[in-house]
Structures are given as structure tokens and as C-alpha cells.
Amino acid sequence: MKGDLDERLYDRIIKDNQTEQQIVDFSEAMRTACEKSLKTTKAPRTSQNHRSVPWWTQELTAIRKTTNYLRRKYQRTRNNEEQREKNKSTYFEEKSKHSATIKREKTKSWREYCNLTTEANPWNAVCRLAAGKNKSNTQITTLRKPDGSLTRDTKETLRLMLEYFTPEDNDLEDTTIINKLDITARLPNTPDDRDFTREVIGKVIEGMNKKKAPGEDGITVEIHKLTFKMFRLKNGLFPDIWRKAKIIPITKPGTQNSKDVTKYRPISLLNVGGKIFEKVLINRLNHHIHSTDLKNQYGFIPQKSTIDAFMAVKEFIQEEFAKGEITVTVSLDVEGAFNSAWAPSVLKNLKESGCPRNLYKLTKH
């Protein structure tokens, strides 16, 4: 009976076009269930202070206590030489076990840390560590406004940071240019890509880092893994609830004493539901894009980096030198590159690449 009811409810979701409201209701139901069933507590300061290194475990704490006890027992045995030797032997055995366990946990912790960097994104935690760009606590300070004056309080500072992190588009100006160029007015006449199945969504969730911080709704990867459903997304809709972000400002290295708002790099914590949907969409887009000619594209391409770009430039220059030609290189560093990226132009290139109609529609929304 329960299975039949689940099937009827599932069919209702698939046939219903109110995708936005369905996802809002589903997210609210998950949040309510978590608040009523899960106990949320803050870790006591004492437990964090004792964990001075990331590889320390409860097992090591127990072994260390035993080792210290056996050492004291051995040192205090003085009148019985035979018993002293036995205690000494027992102590050194436990000490060896302690050392071996430390070595094992260190290796295990390092491997887990290295696995944070995937093949698809090699410029992650380990690269930052090697470059000396470790994370540090961010202190909100007085900042310089565009007119040269300084912010007077925290509220004004935060407002300036928000304006810098999330600049507004001039919709009227964009609409005029788009209409003139007819860049994105019409959808491409390409066939739709295959639907997002439960199996595809499930694999994406399985591959996500369970330790990543959730967004403003507080729903983690583990919760989505147990509760995820497939919604009707053929209408080209990316729900608003999945576009909300919690912004964390990170101070760039060497700019701690700067008064410019550009000293901060914003990290956006998106709701996990949106991350899942975004990852499924990006996987499909990557499959399509990488099937086209991208020989001069090095950014955001798996297994490619700036080193590959440098080598390509080097080979080009060597070839031209061999011909007796002069080579000139022009390098541009665009300030706020992501903020400066013009969405209609991105869509235009996507459309001209023959992107499937449904993927284009989702990306446009």
C-alpha cells in the first residue's frame, strides 16, 4: 500500500508544473524535520583545545594514557629488579604501539587531505598549502569608499562590501544591446539532452564532499543523500531558493592592512540542493563543450593549467623564432573578472557551440 502511494505521489510531482513551489515545500519539510529530530549543540572549547593536530584521535588519547601509566609504573619499581625488567618491557611495547599508531594516523590524515583535491580541480587545498595561502580568520576593518572617505561603522563597511561582492546589472542597457544583436532572444534549434535521472543525481551526491559547509538553509550533503527526489525541471527553471547564498569574506594574502574593499575575496556558501542541480548541469555542459574544439582554452578545463598555457606560448615563440619572425605578447589582467563577464556573450558562445536546447534554457535562467 505504501509503495502504491509513493508511486502516485511521484507521478503527481512529475505531471505538476509548479516546480518552484514543490522545491520550496520539500526544502521546508526537510528543515522542519531536522529541527525536530536532530539535536544541535556547539562543541565545547575544551574538546577543541586538546585537539592540537588534525590527525589526533580518541584511540591515541587512550594509548597515550596507558603508555604514561606504564612508564610511571616502570620508573617507580626499584626494589625488585626482575619486576622492573618486566615493567620496562611492557612499557616499551606500549610505547612502540603508540608510535606506530601516530605514524598510521598521520599518514591516513594526509591521504584524506590530499584527496580533497580531485582530478577535475587540481588547484585546491594542497596547492594552497604549497603556495603558503592557508586560511586565516578574517577581521572586518574600516574600508575606503569610492569617494575616498572611510566607512564610519560596521554596518556601512558591510554595505560597501556587499556592493562590491554583488554588483548590480544595468538590465535596461543589457536588454537594448541584446535586442540589437539578437544574441539570446531565440532558443537554439538543437535537440534536448537526455533527462536528469535519479541515478545521475544520486551519483553526483555520492561524489560530493560530505564535510563541505551547507548554505543558509543548513541542509547538509548527508541529509540530501537520504532524502533527494527528482523534480520536473524540463521547463528551464533554476529555483530561486537554490540561488540564495551566504557570503563569507576571505582576506587575500598580504592585504591585511589595506583599506581597499578589493582586499577581500568572497566565498559563497550555496544551498546544497542548488549545488547538486548545478553539478548535474555542469557535467552535461562540460561533456558537450569538451566535444568541441577547445585547443586554446586552458582555464576551467580538467587536466589543464597555466603551465600548459605557458608551454603552448613557448612552443609558438620557438616556432616563430626559427622562421626569423618577431613575436609580441599582450597580457590582460581583468579586475573582477567574474563580475565583468557579460552573461549574454557567454550564452551567445554556448548557443553557437550547438548546446542542447534544454541545457541552454536552464543556463539562461
Tab-separated table of N, CA and C in Angstrom, residues 43-51:
chain	number	residue	atom	x	y	z
A	43	ALA	N	30.322	22.541	19.927
A	43	ALA	CA	31.401	21.766	20.541
A	43	ALA	C	32.035	22.574	21.657
A	44	PRO	N	32.246	21.974	22.825
A	44	PRO	CA	32.886	22.709	23.929
A	44	PRO	C	34.302	23.100	23.581
A	45	ARG	N	34.724	24.237	24.088
A	45	ARG	CA	36.059	24.751	23.781
A	45	ARG	C	37.156	23.798	24.241
A	46	THR	N	36.906	23.102	25.363
A	46	THR	CA	37.942	22.216	25.904
A	46	THR	C	38.272	21.092	24.945
A	47	SER	N	37.229	20.524	24.299
A	47	SER	CA	37.477	19.402	23.394
A	47	SER	C	38.259	19.848	22.171
A	48	GLN	N	38.066	21.106	21.724
A	48	GLN	CA	38.792	21.613	20.566
A	48	GLN	C	40.238	21.967	20.931
A	49	ASN	N	40.438	22.463	22.160
A	49	ASN	CA	41.783	22.855	22.564
A	49	ASN	C	42.718	21.655	22.664
A	50	HIS	N	42.178	20.495	23.098
A	50	HIS	CA	43.014	19.318	23.247
A	50	HIS	C	43.402	18.728	21.894
A	51	ARG	N	42.617	19.038	20.871
A	51	ARG	CA	42.910	18.504	19.543
A	51	ARG	C	43.852	19.478	18.828
